[in-house]
Structures are given as structure tokens and as C-alpha cells.
PDB file of C-alpha atoms and ligand atoms in Angstrom:
ATOM      1  CA  MET A  25       0.675 -21.380 -14.052  1.00 54.00           C
ATOM      2  CA  THR A  26      -2.141 -19.581 -12.306  1.00 68.00           C
ATOM      3  CA  SER A  27      -3.069 -20.955  -8.922  1.00 84.00           C
ATOM      4  CA  LEU A  28      -6.413 -20.762  -7.179  1.00 91.00           C
ATOM      5  CA  ILE A  29      -4.921 -18.302  -4.714  1.00 94.00           C
ATOM      6  CA  SER A  30      -3.560 -16.015  -7.419  1.00 95.00           C
ATOM      7  CA  GLU A  31      -6.985 -16.012  -9.100  1.00 95.00           C
ATOM      8  CA  ARG A  32      -8.639 -15.054  -5.838  1.00 96.00           C
ATOM      9  CA  ILE A  33      -6.112 -12.292  -5.275  1.00 96.00           C
ATOM     10  CA  VAL A  34      -6.726 -10.856  -8.744  1.00 95.00           C
ATOM     11  CA  THR A  35     -10.491 -10.853  -8.124  1.00 96.00           C
ATOM     12  CA  ILE A  36     -10.247  -9.263  -4.691  1.00 96.00           C
ATOM     13  CA  ARG A  37      -7.714  -6.683  -5.832  1.00 95.00           C
ATOM     14  CA  ALA A  38     -10.185  -5.614  -8.502  1.00 94.00           C
ATOM     15  CA  SER A  39     -12.839  -4.963  -5.846  1.00 92.00           C
ATOM     16  CA  VAL A  40     -10.547  -3.128  -3.411  1.00 96.00           C
ATOM     17  CA  PRO A  41      -9.446   0.454  -4.131  1.00 97.00           C
ATOM     18  CA  SER A  42      -5.700   0.670  -4.720  1.00 96.00           C
ATOM     19  CA  SER A  43      -5.395   3.007  -1.730  1.00 97.00           C
ATOM     20  CA  VAL A  44      -6.487   0.205   0.619  1.00 98.00           C
ATOM     21  CA  ARG A  45      -3.722  -2.086   1.828  1.00 98.00           C
ATOM     22  CA  LEU A  46      -4.594  -5.729   1.396  1.00 98.00           C
ATOM     23  CA  ILE A  47      -3.127  -7.749   4.256  1.00 98.00           C
ATOM     24  CA  ALA A  48      -3.122 -11.523   3.846  1.00 98.00           C
ATOM     25  CA  VAL A  49      -3.918 -13.220   7.155  1.00 98.00           C
ATOM     26  CA  SER A  50      -1.747 -16.320   6.998  1.00 98.00           C
ATOM     27  CA  LYS A  51      -2.315 -17.825  10.461  1.00 97.00           C
ATOM     28  CA  GLN A  52      -2.491 -21.628  10.143  1.00 96.00           C
ATOM     29  CA  VAL A  53      -1.664 -21.324   6.440  1.00 96.00           C
ATOM     30  CA  PRO A  54       1.321 -23.375   5.228  1.00 96.00           C
ATOM     31  CA  THR A  55       4.238 -21.413   3.790  1.00 97.00           C
ATOM     32  CA  GLU A  56       3.769 -23.005   0.339  1.00 96.00           C
ATOM     33  CA  LEU A  57       0.454 -21.177   0.039  1.00 96.00           C
ATOM     34  CA  MET A  58       2.013 -17.985   1.360  1.00 97.00           C
ATOM     35  CA  ARG A  59       4.565 -18.271  -1.443  1.00 97.00           C
ATOM     36  CA  GLU A  60       1.729 -18.464  -3.953  1.00 97.00           C
ATOM     37  CA  ALA A  61       0.221 -15.307  -2.502  1.00 97.00           C
ATOM     38  CA  TYR A  62       3.626 -13.648  -2.638  1.00 98.00           C
ATOM     39  CA  ALA A  63       4.038 -14.642  -6.281  1.00 97.00           C
ATOM     40  CA  ALA A  64       0.647 -13.005  -6.940  1.00 96.00           C
ATOM     41  CA  GLY A  65       1.934  -9.751  -5.488  1.00 96.00           C
ATOM     42  CA  ILE A  66       1.058  -9.913  -1.769  1.00 98.00           C
ATOM     43  CA  ARG A  67       3.726  -8.296   0.406  1.00 98.00           C
ATOM     44  CA  ASP A  68       1.770  -7.885   3.657  1.00 98.00           C
ATOM     45  CA  PHE A  69       1.196 -10.944   5.826  1.00 98.00           C
ATOM     46  CA  ALA A  70      -0.504 -11.067   9.218  1.00 98.00           C
ATOM     47  CA  GLU A  71      -0.030 -13.660  11.938  1.00 98.00           C
ATOM     48  CA  SER A  72      -1.657 -14.070  15.321  1.00 97.00           C
ATOM     49  CA  ARG A  73       0.841 -16.348  17.060  1.00 97.00           C
ATOM     50  CA  ILE A  74       4.435 -15.414  17.822  1.00 98.00           C
ATOM     51  CA  GLN A  75       5.873 -18.929  17.588  1.00 97.00           C
ATOM     52  CA  GLU A  76       4.180 -19.691  14.286  1.00 97.00           C
ATOM     53  CA  ALA A  77       5.377 -16.380  12.839  1.00 98.00           C
ATOM     54  CA  ALA A  78       8.962 -17.003  13.943  1.00 98.00           C
ATOM     55  CA  SER A  79       9.037 -20.376  12.239  1.00 98.00           C
ATOM     56  CA  LYS A  80       7.473 -19.047   9.027  1.00 98.00           C
ATOM     57  CA  GLN A  81       9.846 -16.104   8.863  1.00 98.00           C
ATOM     58  CA  THR A  82      12.742 -18.548   8.985  1.00 98.00           C
ATOM     59  CA  GLN A  83      11.204 -20.605   6.190  1.00 98.00           C
ATOM     60  CA  LEU A  84      10.543 -17.500   4.078  1.00 98.00           C
ATOM     61  CA  GLN A  85      13.909 -15.817   4.594  1.00 97.00           C
ATOM     62  CA  ASP A  86      14.457 -15.718   0.844  1.00 98.00           C
ATOM     63  CA  LEU A  87      11.498 -13.303   0.498  1.00 97.00           C
ATOM     64  CA  PRO A  88      12.992 -10.248   2.178  1.00 88.00           C
ATOM     65  CA  ASP A  89      10.472  -7.569   1.245  1.00 97.00           C
ATOM     66  CA  ILE A  90       7.541  -8.884   3.290  1.00 98.00           C
ATOM     67  CA  THR A  91       5.926  -6.557   5.811  1.00 98.00           C
ATOM     68  CA  TRP A  92       4.821  -8.584   8.850  1.00 98.00           C
ATOM     69  CA  HIS A  93       1.719  -7.604  10.819  1.00 98.00           C
ATOM     70  CA  PHE A  94       0.800  -8.936  14.252  1.00 98.00           C
ATOM     71  CA  ILE A  95      -2.964  -9.229  14.816  1.00 98.00           C
ATOM     72  CA  GLY A  96      -3.222 -11.594  17.784  1.00 97.00           C
ATOM     73  CA  ASN A  97      -3.683 -11.137  21.474  1.00 96.00           C
ATOM     74  CA  LEU A  98      -0.387  -9.848  22.805  1.00 96.00           C
ATOM     75  CA  GLN A  99       0.803 -10.955  26.229  1.00 94.00           C
ATOM     76  CA  SER A 100       3.455  -9.016  28.102  1.00 95.00           C
ATOM     77  CA  ASN A 101       5.917 -11.894  28.092  1.00 96.00           C
ATOM     78  CA  LYS A 102       5.746 -12.097  24.267  1.00 97.00           C
ATOM     79  CA  ALA A 103       6.073  -8.361  23.665  1.00 98.00           C
ATOM     80  CA  LYS A 104       9.824  -8.383  23.053  1.00 98.00           C
ATOM     81  CA  LYS A 105       9.556 -11.210  20.545  1.00 98.00           C
ATOM     82  CA  ALA A 106       6.694  -9.400  18.809  1.00 98.00           C
ATOM     83  CA  LEU A 107       8.880  -6.327  18.375  1.00 98.00           C
ATOM     84  CA  GLU A 108      11.670  -8.432  16.924  1.00 98.00           C
ATOM     85  CA  LEU A 109       9.411 -10.174  14.424  1.00 98.00           C
ATOM     86  CA  PHE A 110       6.831  -7.631  13.321  1.00 98.00           C
ATOM     87  CA  ASP A 111       6.768  -4.260  11.552  1.00 98.00           C
ATOM     88  CA  TRP A 112       3.178  -3.521  12.543  1.00 98.00           C
ATOM     89  CA  ILE A 113       1.205  -4.446  15.659  1.00 98.00           C
ATOM     90  CA  HIS A 114      -2.522  -3.973  15.032  1.00 98.00           C
ATOM     91  CA  SER A 115      -3.694  -5.359  18.334  1.00 98.00           C
ATOM     92  CA  VAL A 116      -2.365  -3.000  21.011  1.00 98.00           C
ATOM     93  CA  ASP A 117      -5.386  -3.271  23.276  1.00 98.00           C
ATOM     94  CA  ASN A 118      -4.577  -1.677  26.644  1.00 98.00           C
ATOM     95  CA  LEU A 119      -2.328   0.959  28.160  1.00 98.00           C
ATOM     96  CA  HIS A 120      -0.216  -1.535  30.068  1.00 98.00           C
ATOM     97  CA  ILE A 121       0.858  -3.391  26.925  1.00 98.00           C
ATOM     98  CA  ALA A 122       1.415  -0.112  25.065  1.00 98.00           C
ATOM     99  CA  GLN A 123       3.771   1.090  27.794  1.00 98.00           C
ATOM    100  CA  ARG A 124       5.551  -2.252  27.899  1.00 98.00           C
ATOM    101  CA  LEU A 125       6.060  -2.155  24.116  1.00 98.00           C
ATOM    102  CA  ASP A 126       7.292   1.418  24.389  1.00 98.00           C
ATOM    103  CA  THR A 127       9.941   0.508  26.972  1.00 98.00           C
ATOM    104  CA  LEU A 128      11.088  -2.552  25.053  1.00 98.00           C
ATOM    105  CA  ALA A 129      11.120  -0.675  21.748  1.00 98.00           C
ATOM    106  CA  GLN A 130      13.487   1.860  23.255  1.00 98.00           C
ATOM    107  CA  GLN A 131      15.780  -0.901  24.518  1.00 98.00           C
ATOM    108  CA  LEU A 132      15.774  -2.627  21.128  1.00 98.00           C
ATOM    109  CA  GLY A 133      16.142   0.601  19.177  1.00 98.00           C
ATOM    110  CA  VAL A 134      12.992   0.029  17.108  1.00 98.00           C
ATOM    111  CA  SER A 135       9.918   2.162  16.525  1.00 98.00           C
ATOM    112  CA  PRO A 136       7.027  -0.134  15.640  1.00 98.00           C
ATOM    113  CA  LEU A 137       3.962   0.979  13.715  1.00 98.00           C
ATOM    114  CA  VAL A 138       0.914   0.271  15.851  1.00 98.00           C
ATOM    115  CA  CYS A 139      -2.867   0.473  15.827  1.00 98.00           C
ATOM    116  CA  LEU A 140      -4.984   0.826  18.944  1.00 98.00           C
ATOM    117  CA  GLN A 141      -7.656  -1.875  19.110  1.00 98.00           C
ATOM    118  CA  VAL A 142     -11.074  -0.539  20.025  1.00 98.00           C
ATOM    119  CA  LYS A 143     -14.402  -2.106  20.883  1.00 98.00           C
ATOM    120  CA  ILE A 144     -17.248   0.058  19.681  1.00 97.00           C
ATOM    121  CA  LEU A 145     -19.776  -2.327  21.240  1.00 97.00           C
ATOM    122  CA  PRO A 146     -19.227  -4.415  24.365  1.00 96.00           C
ATOM    123  CA  ASP A 147     -17.930  -7.868  23.395  1.00 95.00           C
ATOM    124  CA  PRO A 148     -16.758 -10.427  25.965  1.00 93.00           C
ATOM    125  CA  HIS A 149     -14.890 -12.355  23.239  1.00 91.00           C
ATOM    126  CA  LYS A 150     -12.718  -9.466  22.118  1.00 92.00           C
ATOM    127  CA  SER A 151     -10.091  -7.332  23.771  1.00 94.00           C
ATOM    128  CA  GLY A 152      -9.626  -3.643  23.157  1.00 97.00           C
ATOM    129  CA  TRP A 153     -10.531  -0.262  24.597  1.00 98.00           C
ATOM    130  CA  MET A 154     -14.120   0.835  24.959  1.00 98.00           C
ATOM    131  CA  ILE A 155     -14.389   4.414  23.659  1.00 98.00           C
ATOM    132  CA  PRO A 156     -14.393   6.339  26.974  1.00 98.00           C
ATOM    133  CA  ASP A 157     -11.462   4.283  28.281  1.00 98.00           C
ATOM    134  CA  LEU A 158      -9.420   5.003  25.176  1.00 98.00           C
ATOM    135  CA  LEU A 159     -10.126   8.724  25.373  1.00 98.00           C
ATOM    136  CA  ALA A 160      -9.010   8.680  29.007  1.00 98.00           C
ATOM    137  CA  ASP A 161      -5.739   6.915  28.094  1.00 98.00           C
ATOM    138  CA  LEU A 162      -4.722   9.175  25.197  1.00 98.00           C
ATOM    139  CA  ALA A 163      -2.495  11.461  27.244  1.00 98.00           C
ATOM    140  CA  ALA A 164      -0.518   8.457  28.515  1.00 98.00           C
ATOM    141  CA  LEU A 165      -0.386   6.893  25.046  1.00 98.00           C
ATOM    142  CA  ASN A 166       0.954  10.150  23.671  1.00 98.00           C
ATOM    143  CA  GLN A 167       3.933   9.691  26.002  1.00 98.00           C
ATOM    144  CA  CYS A 168       4.846   6.361  24.362  1.00 98.00           C
ATOM    145  CA  LYS A 169       7.400   8.062  22.138  1.00 98.00           C
ATOM    146  CA  ASN A 170       8.919   4.890  20.733  1.00 98.00           C
ATOM    147  CA  LEU A 171       5.615   3.742  19.278  1.00 98.00           C
ATOM    148  CA  GLN A 172       4.408   5.132  15.974  1.00 98.00           C
ATOM    149  CA  ILE A 173       0.688   5.130  16.675  1.00 98.00           C
ATOM    150  CA  GLN A 174      -0.944   5.103  13.237  1.00 98.00           C
ATOM    151  CA  GLY A 175      -4.639   4.604  13.852  1.00 98.00           C
ATOM    152  CA  LEU A 176      -7.358   2.278  15.102  1.00 99.00           C
ATOM    153  CA  MET A 177      -8.164  -1.384  14.615  1.00 98.00           C
ATOM    154  CA  THR A 178     -11.526  -2.983  15.283  1.00 98.00           C
ATOM    155  CA  ILE A 179     -13.363  -6.293  14.935  1.00 98.00           C
ATOM    156  CA  PRO A 180     -17.177  -6.143  15.150  1.00 98.00           C
ATOM    157  CA  PRO A 181     -18.911  -8.612  17.479  1.00 97.00           C
ATOM    158  CA  ARG A 182     -20.140 -11.772  15.769  1.00 95.00           C
ATOM    159  CA  GLY A 183     -23.707 -12.071  14.582  1.00 95.00           C
ATOM    160  CA  LEU A 184     -24.498  -8.451  13.732  1.00 97.00           C
ATOM    161  CA  ASP A 185     -26.502  -7.623  10.612  1.00 97.00           C
ATOM    162  CA  GLU A 186     -24.862  -5.612   7.847  1.00 98.00           C
ATOM    163  CA  GLY A 187     -26.285  -2.294   8.987  1.00 98.00           C
ATOM    164  CA  LYS A 188     -24.924  -2.734  12.492  1.00 98.00           C
ATOM    165  CA  ILE A 189     -21.533  -3.905  11.198  1.00 98.00           C
ATOM    166  CA  PHE A 190     -21.362  -0.801   9.011  1.00 98.00           C
ATOM    167  CA  ASN A 191     -22.201   1.341  12.045  1.00 98.00           C
ATOM    168  CA  VAL A 192     -19.330  -0.209  14.018  1.00 98.00           C
ATOM    169  CA  PHE A 193     -16.895   0.654  11.222  1.00 98.00           C
ATOM    170  CA  ASN A 194     -18.351   4.106  10.772  1.00 98.00           C
ATOM    171  CA  ASP A 195     -18.183   4.812  14.508  1.00 98.00           C
ATOM    172  CA  THR A 196     -14.540   3.700  14.444  1.00 98.00           C
ATOM    173  CA  ARG A 197     -13.799   6.218  11.700  1.00 98.00           C
ATOM    174  CA  ASN A 198     -15.594   8.957  13.623  1.00 98.00           C
ATOM    175  CA  LEU A 199     -13.614   8.097  16.745  1.00 98.00           C
ATOM    176  CA  ALA A 200     -10.368   8.340  14.763  1.00 98.00           C
ATOM    177  CA  GLN A 201     -11.426  11.764  13.499  1.00 98.00           C
ATOM    178  CA  GLU A 202     -12.282  12.911  16.994  1.00 98.00           C
ATOM    179  CA  ILE A 203      -8.882  11.778  18.298  1.00 98.00           C
ATOM    180  CA  ALA A 204      -7.087  13.361  15.327  1.00 98.00           C
ATOM    181  CA  SER A 205      -8.839  16.669  16.008  1.00 98.00           C
ATOM    182  CA  GLN A 206      -7.404  16.716  19.525  1.00 98.00           C
ATOM    183  CA  GLY A 207      -3.968  17.274  18.002  1.00 97.00           C
ATOM    184  CA  TRP A 208      -1.798  14.814  19.977  1.00 98.00           C
ATOM    185  CA  GLY A 209       1.799  15.124  18.798  1.00 97.00           C
ATOM    186  CA  ASN A 210       2.554  11.416  18.916  1.00 98.00           C
ATOM    187  CA  ILE A 211      -0.813   9.895  17.966  1.00 98.00           C
ATOM    188  CA  LYS A 212      -1.588   9.809  14.259  1.00 98.00           C
ATOM    189  CA  MET A 213      -4.971   8.666  13.033  1.00 98.00           C
ATOM    190  CA  GLN A 214      -4.212   7.995   9.385  1.00 98.00           C
ATOM    191  CA  HIS A 215      -5.060   4.300   9.363  1.00 98.00           C
ATOM    192  CA  LEU A 216      -8.138   2.226  10.020  1.00 98.00           C
ATOM    193  CA  SER A 217      -7.421  -1.495  10.167  1.00 98.00           C
ATOM    194  CA  MET A 218     -10.860  -3.009   9.766  1.00 98.00           C
ATOM    195  CA  GLY A 219     -12.610  -5.563   7.590  1.00 98.00           C
ATOM    196  CA  MET A 220     -12.157  -9.329   7.371  1.00 98.00           C
ATOM    197  CA  SER A 221     -13.362 -11.838   4.742  1.00 97.00           C
ATOM    198  CA  GLY A 222     -17.035 -11.477   5.621  1.00 97.00           C
ATOM    199  CA  ASP A 223     -17.250  -7.723   5.998  1.00 98.00           C
ATOM    200  CA  TYR A 224     -14.366  -6.011   4.207  1.00 98.00           C
ATOM    201  CA  GLN A 225     -16.584  -4.300   1.651  1.00 98.00           C
ATOM    202  CA  LEU A 226     -18.556  -2.621   4.435  1.00 98.00           C
ATOM    203  CA  ALA A 227     -15.298  -1.636   6.103  1.00 98.00           C
ATOM    204  CA  ILE A 228     -13.986  -0.072   2.900  1.00 98.00           C
ATOM    205  CA  GLN A 229     -17.236   1.877   2.483  1.00 98.00           C
ATOM    206  CA  ALA A 230     -16.699   3.210   5.994  1.00 98.00           C
ATOM    207  CA  GLY A 231     -13.112   4.272   5.295  1.00 98.00           C
ATOM    208  CA  ALA A 232     -10.832   1.303   6.058  1.00 98.00           C
ATOM    209  CA  THR A 233      -7.249   1.819   4.894  1.00 98.00           C
ATOM    210  CA  MET A 234      -6.169  -1.759   5.657  1.00 98.00           C
ATOM    211  CA  VAL A 235      -8.248  -4.919   5.332  1.00 98.00           C
ATOM    212  CA  ARG A 236      -7.156  -8.199   6.920  1.00 98.00           C
ATOM    213  CA  LEU A 237      -8.233 -11.117   4.744  1.00 98.00           C
ATOM    214  CA  GLY A 238      -7.701 -14.789   5.550  1.00 97.00           C
ATOM    215  CA  THR A 239     -10.417 -17.231   4.509  1.00 96.00           C
ATOM    216  CA  ILE A 240     -11.330 -15.480   1.285  1.00 96.00           C
ATOM    217  CA  LEU A 241      -7.715 -15.762   0.077  1.00 96.00           C
ATOM    218  CA  PHE A 242      -6.546 -19.071   1.493  1.00 95.00           C
ATOM    219  CA  GLY A 243      -9.731 -21.050   2.162  1.00 92.00           C
ATOM    220  CA  HIS A 244     -11.043 -22.316   5.469  1.00 88.00           C
ATOM    221  CA  ARG A 245      -8.355 -22.755   8.098  1.00 81.00           C
ATOM    222  CA  PHE A 246      -9.813 -25.983   9.522  1.00 66.00           C
ATOM    223  CA  GLN A 247      -9.364 -27.562   6.083  1.00 68.00           C
ATOM    224  CA  LEU A 248      -5.864 -26.169   5.644  1.00 64.00           C
ATOM    225  CA  ALA A 249      -4.863 -27.714   8.944  1.00 55.00           C
ATOM    226  CA  LYS A 250      -5.379 -31.188   7.459  1.00 50.00           C
ATOM    227  CA  ILE A 251      -2.918 -30.659   4.595  1.00 47.00           C
TER     228      ILE A 251
HETATM  229  C1  PLP B   5      -8.220 -14.396  11.640  1.00 68.78           C
HETATM  230  C2  PLP B   5      -8.278 -12.925  11.626  1.00 68.78           C
HETATM  231  C3  PLP B   5      -8.585 -12.222  10.445  1.00 68.78           C
HETATM  232  C4  PLP B   5      -8.955 -12.895   9.146  1.00 68.78           C
HETATM  233  O1  PLP B   5     -10.227 -13.467   9.226  1.00 68.78           O
HETATM  234  P1  PLP B   5     -10.972 -14.067   7.946  1.00 68.78           P
HETATM  235  O2  PLP B   5     -12.396 -14.067   8.330  1.00 68.78           O
HETATM  236  O3  PLP B   5     -10.417 -15.432   7.736  1.00 68.78           O
HETATM  237  O4  PLP B   5     -10.686 -13.171   6.797  1.00 68.78           O
HETATM  238  C5  PLP B   5      -8.564 -10.842  10.493  1.00 68.78           C
HETATM  239  N1  PLP B   5      -8.268 -10.179  11.610  1.00 68.78           N
HETATM  240  C6  PLP B   5      -7.978 -10.807  12.762  1.00 68.78           C
HETATM  241  C7  PLP B   5      -7.663 -10.009  13.977  1.00 68.78           C
HETATM  242  C8  PLP B   5      -7.984 -12.196  12.807  1.00 68.78           C
HETATM  243  O5  PLP B   5      -7.706 -12.821  13.966  1.00 68.78           O
END
């Protein structure tokens, strides 16, 4: 039986280069639909709330080869739980939380894969480093030896036209190249986590290595919530 979700996944896969990791954003999505995505080959799921992720991981214990990605706003008091639940944290958005994760990771004996969240344009609705602030924090981030810093994550401000969205993604790639050229021993810039349902094609054109897709795979979350 082919489900609507598996059809969507086949279509999207065909439009995404195989080198780009397709991450299914499953926040507010019931686990039955996540199982359909899994059956269609998805192994990367992203959540934005710790509690919701914990409950889903319990329900999906029989699917052991899932890679879990955290994409939400991370508060200090949830950092330990995030390290216990997630393989990747895309939303490390300030030095304080990076250092907290580093300390906790050492205590727990884990070395999480992380992206640094950047804001290319000012955006009061989003967290993340503005470019000069990130450059100033690199030396301290390089000391976070228990974190495997893999690259940058960004979300463009709402309401930009396509050209401006592309520029945000392109500037993010250029920033990653600039950081990579500085040769920090503990900061790799091999990944760009950028692109959501409405803009992932632009992100891929600009060099995204991971796209985070929710609505286009699972449908609108406000409708899912009524199921
Ligand atoms: C919700 C969310 C997504 C997915 O958004 P869609 O538009 O539904 O694809 C991607 N990234 C982050 C950080 C999100 O919070």
C-alpha cells in the first residue's frame, strides 16, 4: 500500500540531490505518520520540543536506526535532556548554551554533532548569532572539545522574496567558507542546515547539505493537531 506520505517522499527525493540529507520535521506529527515516513525510507527526524521527543522516542523504540535532530530553542535547563535524546543539535545559538552543552556532554560521555545557528539578517523572531558576534566567539567555541561542531544552520526572516532568501543562504555558505579557512581545529564547516518546505530548493542551490522539511511531507501542522 502506498500512502500519501510515501508518495510525497518519493517526489521530494527525486528533486533533492542524493548528497543532501533529507530531515523530516515531525514536531506535532503523530507517530503513526512518522512510521509511514520511516517505511518510505526516512531515517532522520527532527523535533523542536524535548518532552514531545521523549514521548515519541519511547513509542518508536522498535525503530532503532533513527537519527534524532533537535531544531528548537534550547534552554539551559533542558540541555542535559537534549543530549540524552538527540544525535544532532542544529540550534546551538549562543556561546553560553554551547559551553553548557560542552560541560554536560563531558559529564555524560557523549560528543554531540552540532550546528551553530546564525542570523544573516536581523530578525527579532529568531535566535542565533549575527555574523560579527559569531566570528568573535569562534575562539571560545573552538575550546568546546566535547562538541563536534559540523557547520551552520539558518532560517531566513519571514516575508523575503526569493532573491533575498537565496542571498541569505548564499551568505551563510560564504560565512562557513570564511570560518573554515581560519583553520580552527575543533570547528568543522562541512554542513549547512538550511531550507524548509517553502525554500529548500533555493537552499540546495546555495549549497545546503541538510534540508529540514515538515509541512511538505506531513501536511499542515494545525490540521494534524486535530487528528
Ligand atoms: C518547523 C521547522 C521546520 C520545518 O518547517 P516546514 O515549513 O513545515 O517545512 C524546519 N526548521 C525548523 C527550525 C523548524 O522549526
